[in-house]
Structure formats: C-alpha cells, structure tokens
Amino acid sequence: MATKKSSPAGNKQIVASNRKARHNYMILDTYEAGIALMGTEVKSLREGQASLADAFATVDDGEIWLRNVHIAEYHHGTWTNHAPRRNRKLLLHRSQIDNLIGKIRDGNLTLVPLSMYFSDGKVKVELALARGKQAHDKRHDIAKRDADREITRELGRRAKGMS
C-alpha cells in the first residue's frame, strides 16, 4: 500500500483559486478557515468543480459566511444534492472572528477568498482581509511587474554573455 508523503508546508491540494483577487485588492492579511459543507459538496470539490469568481465573505450575527461560491452539483448525487450557490459558514476561532469584525468596521476593508484547497483531507479556504484598489494602483502594479520582468530578463542575458 502506497502512502503519500506530506511536504513540510502540509499536504495542500488546490481546488479553486481567485486569480483576480490579487489584481483587484490590496491584500493586508490572510487567514485559513475551515468551511461547513455537505457530503455532495465535498465529493464535487474532489472532482475540482468549484469557482471562486465573484465570491466574498460577510459577517452576520458574529459568524463569517462565504457567499456566491459556485460548487457544481455532484453528478452522481440524488435528491440529496446541494444547491450550487448556497451560503456556507466559515469556521474560525472566536478571537479571529472578533479581530476581523473590528478591522472591517474600522476601515474600508472586505473579506475575499483567495483559494480553496484540501489540507490533510479537510477543505480549507484561504481568506484575505483586503482593501479595494483603484485604477491607477492597478496600472502602477502592472508597470512595476513589467519592469521587474525586463530587469530579470536583462540579468539573464548578461549572465549568459549575450549582451
């Protein structure tokens, strides 16, 4: 019987990621949260059927809820299948929830899911405390990324003796 060796960072199998989040938001802090799911949702996630596009998290009555995440219906499911876009409760420690509530109320911040993954057999969500970027911030980031790419490209050419 073969066993999987876990890496030092843990056994992480990414199911879905929100690639636009880092472009649209300035990430201030990240949290790892568990998520309350039904059985068919977990089976669907194991098949990679999830989308975090347009997803966000809200605070209601001292609990954090993940909204607008699409987990496709399990194709082998029966009448017990789940609704694809239902609200799902995130599982965090009370101190973390209180800390997030305080930060969200103080500033113009939001909670954005960055990725959804399996960690040691359990579904986790990487949640970010973020501030929205304006158009000029996005343009500045793109220009900086292009300049960094040119610098590394030129250093590579010099190391190879091409210029």
Short mmCIF file of C-alpha atoms in Angstrom, two decimals:
data_model
loop_
_atom_site.label_atom_id
_atom_site.label_comp_id
_atom_site.label_asym_id
_atom_site.label_seq_id
_atom_site.Cartn_x
_atom_site.Cartn_y
_atom_site.Cartn_z
CA MET A 1 0.00 0.00 0.00
CA ALA A 2 1.48 3.34 -1.08
CA THR A 3 1.36 6.31 1.25
CA LYS A 4 1.60 9.98 0.37
CA LYS A 5 4.47 11.89 1.89
CA SER A 6 3.45 15.28 3.17
CA SER A 7 5.57 18.30 2.40
CA PRO A 8 6.86 20.48 5.25
CA ALA A 9 4.16 23.07 4.48
CA GLY A 10 1.44 20.42 4.73
CA ASN A 11 -0.49 18.40 2.22
CA LYS A 12 -2.18 21.05 0.05
CA GLN A 13 -4.26 20.17 -3.00
CA ILE A 14 -5.71 23.36 -4.50
CA VAL A 15 -9.26 23.00 -5.84
CA ALA A 16 -10.04 26.60 -6.88
CA SER A 17 -8.25 29.93 -6.75
CA ASN A 18 -9.36 33.51 -7.19
CA ARG A 19 -6.73 34.90 -9.54
CA LYS A 20 -8.38 38.30 -9.93
CA ALA A 21 -8.37 38.96 -6.18
CA ARG A 22 -4.70 39.97 -6.06
CA HIS A 23 -5.26 42.28 -9.02
CA ASN A 24 -8.42 43.95 -7.69
CA TYR A 25 -7.49 44.10 -4.00
CA MET A 26 -4.52 45.03 -1.84
CA ILE A 27 -4.09 42.03 0.48
CA LEU A 28 -3.44 43.13 4.08
CA ASP A 29 -3.70 39.85 5.99
CA THR A 30 -4.62 36.22 5.28
CA TYR A 31 -6.44 33.61 7.36
CA GLU A 32 -7.01 29.88 6.93
CA ALA A 33 -10.60 28.93 7.66
CA GLY A 34 -12.49 25.68 7.65
CA ILE A 35 -15.79 25.52 5.84
CA ALA A 36 -19.03 23.74 6.73
CA LEU A 37 -20.04 21.59 3.75
CA MET A 38 -22.49 18.85 2.83
CA GLY A 39 -21.25 15.46 1.64
CA THR A 40 -22.06 16.01 -2.02
CA GLU A 41 -20.18 19.32 -1.95
CA VAL A 42 -17.01 17.60 -0.78
CA LYS A 43 -17.35 14.95 -3.50
CA SER A 44 -17.82 17.66 -6.10
CA LEU A 45 -14.77 19.53 -4.78
CA ARG A 46 -12.68 16.36 -5.04
CA GLU A 47 -13.51 16.43 -8.76
CA GLY A 48 -12.35 20.07 -8.93
CA GLN A 49 -15.81 21.52 -9.60
CA ALA A 50 -15.64 24.92 -7.87
CA SER A 51 -15.36 28.58 -8.79
CA LEU A 52 -14.40 31.50 -6.54
CA ALA A 53 -15.14 34.18 -9.14
CA ASP A 54 -17.33 36.93 -7.59
CA ALA A 55 -17.08 35.27 -4.16
CA PHE A 56 -16.90 37.26 -0.93
CA ALA A 57 -17.39 36.79 2.80
CA THR A 58 -19.68 38.68 5.16
CA VAL A 59 -20.17 38.91 8.91
CA ASP A 60 -23.71 38.12 10.14
CA ASP A 61 -24.55 37.79 13.85
CA GLY A 62 -20.93 37.21 14.83
CA GLU A 63 -20.40 34.48 12.21
CA ILE A 64 -18.49 34.63 8.94
CA TRP A 65 -20.37 33.42 5.84
CA LEU A 66 -18.93 32.66 2.41
CA ARG A 67 -21.27 33.87 -0.32
CA ASN A 68 -21.53 33.44 -4.08
CA VAL A 69 -19.14 30.47 -4.32
CA HIS A 70 -20.21 28.05 -7.02
CA ILE A 71 -19.72 24.36 -6.22
CA ALA A 72 -21.28 22.34 -9.02
CA GLU A 73 -23.85 19.69 -8.18
CA TYR A 74 -22.39 16.23 -7.75
CA HIS A 75 -23.30 14.35 -10.92
CA HIS A 76 -23.83 11.03 -9.08
CA GLY A 77 -25.98 12.73 -6.44
CA THR A 78 -29.67 12.08 -5.89
CA TRP A 79 -32.39 14.22 -4.37
CA THR A 80 -29.95 14.95 -1.50
CA ASN A 81 -27.77 17.06 -3.80
CA HIS A 82 -26.82 20.57 -2.67
CA ALA A 83 -27.70 23.98 -4.13
CA PRO A 84 -24.67 25.21 -6.12
CA ARG A 85 -24.57 28.80 -4.80
CA ARG A 86 -25.78 28.41 -1.23
CA ASN A 87 -24.22 30.39 1.63
CA ARG A 88 -21.60 28.44 3.54
CA LYS A 89 -20.38 29.04 7.08
CA LEU A 90 -16.66 29.58 7.63
CA LEU A 91 -15.09 28.08 10.73
CA LEU A 92 -12.66 30.35 12.58
CA HIS A 93 -11.66 30.80 16.20
CA ARG A 94 -13.75 33.34 18.14
CA SER A 95 -10.71 35.58 18.66
CA GLN A 96 -10.05 35.64 14.90
CA ILE A 97 -13.70 36.47 14.17
CA ASP A 98 -13.70 39.30 16.72
CA ASN A 99 -10.44 40.63 15.28
CA LEU A 100 -11.87 40.57 11.73
CA ILE A 101 -15.11 42.26 12.80
CA GLY A 102 -13.13 45.08 14.42
CA LYS A 103 -10.93 45.61 11.37
CA ILE A 104 -13.86 45.56 8.93
CA ARG A 105 -15.84 48.10 10.96
CA ASP A 106 -12.85 50.45 11.34
CA GLY A 107 -11.79 50.81 7.72
CA ASN A 108 -12.92 50.32 4.16
CA LEU A 109 -11.96 46.63 4.18
CA THR A 110 -13.55 43.46 2.87
CA LEU A 111 -13.08 39.70 3.15
CA VAL A 112 -12.13 37.95 -0.10
CA PRO A 113 -11.46 34.22 -0.57
CA LEU A 114 -8.14 33.64 -2.33
CA SER A 115 -8.19 29.87 -2.71
CA MET A 116 -9.99 26.70 -1.68
CA TYR A 117 -7.94 23.58 -1.06
CA PHE A 118 -7.72 20.25 0.71
CA SER A 119 -5.35 20.16 3.67
CA ASP A 120 -4.93 16.70 5.21
CA GLY A 121 -8.34 15.64 3.87
CA LYS A 122 -10.24 18.70 5.08
CA VAL A 123 -11.48 21.55 2.90
CA LYS A 124 -9.93 24.90 3.81
CA VAL A 125 -10.41 28.42 2.47
CA GLU A 126 -7.63 31.00 2.37
CA LEU A 127 -9.41 34.19 3.33
CA ALA A 128 -7.87 37.64 2.86
CA LEU A 129 -8.57 40.90 4.61
CA ALA A 130 -8.28 43.29 1.68
CA ARG A 131 -8.75 46.87 0.53
CA GLY A 132 -10.00 47.57 -3.00
CA LYS A 133 -7.52 49.03 -5.47
CA GLN A 134 -8.26 52.00 -7.66
CA ALA A 135 -7.50 52.04 -11.40
CA HIS A 136 -4.20 53.95 -11.02
CA ASP A 137 -2.99 51.43 -8.40
CA LYS A 138 -3.66 48.56 -10.81
CA ARG A 139 -1.79 50.34 -13.63
CA HIS A 140 1.15 51.01 -11.29
CA ASP A 141 1.33 47.33 -10.31
CA ILE A 142 1.27 46.21 -13.96
CA ALA A 143 4.06 48.68 -14.86
CA LYS A 144 6.16 47.51 -11.89
CA ARG A 145 5.69 43.85 -12.84
CA ASP A 146 6.74 44.56 -16.44
CA ALA A 147 9.83 46.49 -15.28
CA ASP A 148 10.84 43.67 -12.93
CA ARG A 149 10.41 41.16 -15.76
CA GLU A 150 12.68 43.25 -18.03
CA ILE A 151 15.32 43.52 -15.29
CA THR A 152 15.44 39.75 -14.72
CA ARG A 153 15.49 39.15 -18.47
CA GLU A 154 18.45 41.53 -18.91
CA LEU A 155 20.31 39.98 -15.95
CA GLY A 156 19.81 36.58 -17.53
CA ARG A 157 21.22 37.81 -20.82
CA ARG A 158 24.25 39.31 -19.09
CA ALA A 159 24.88 36.11 -17.15
CA LYS A 160 24.90 34.19 -20.41
CA GLY A 161 27.19 36.79 -22.03
CA MET A 162 24.69 37.70 -24.74
CA SER A 163 24.88 41.50 -24.44
#
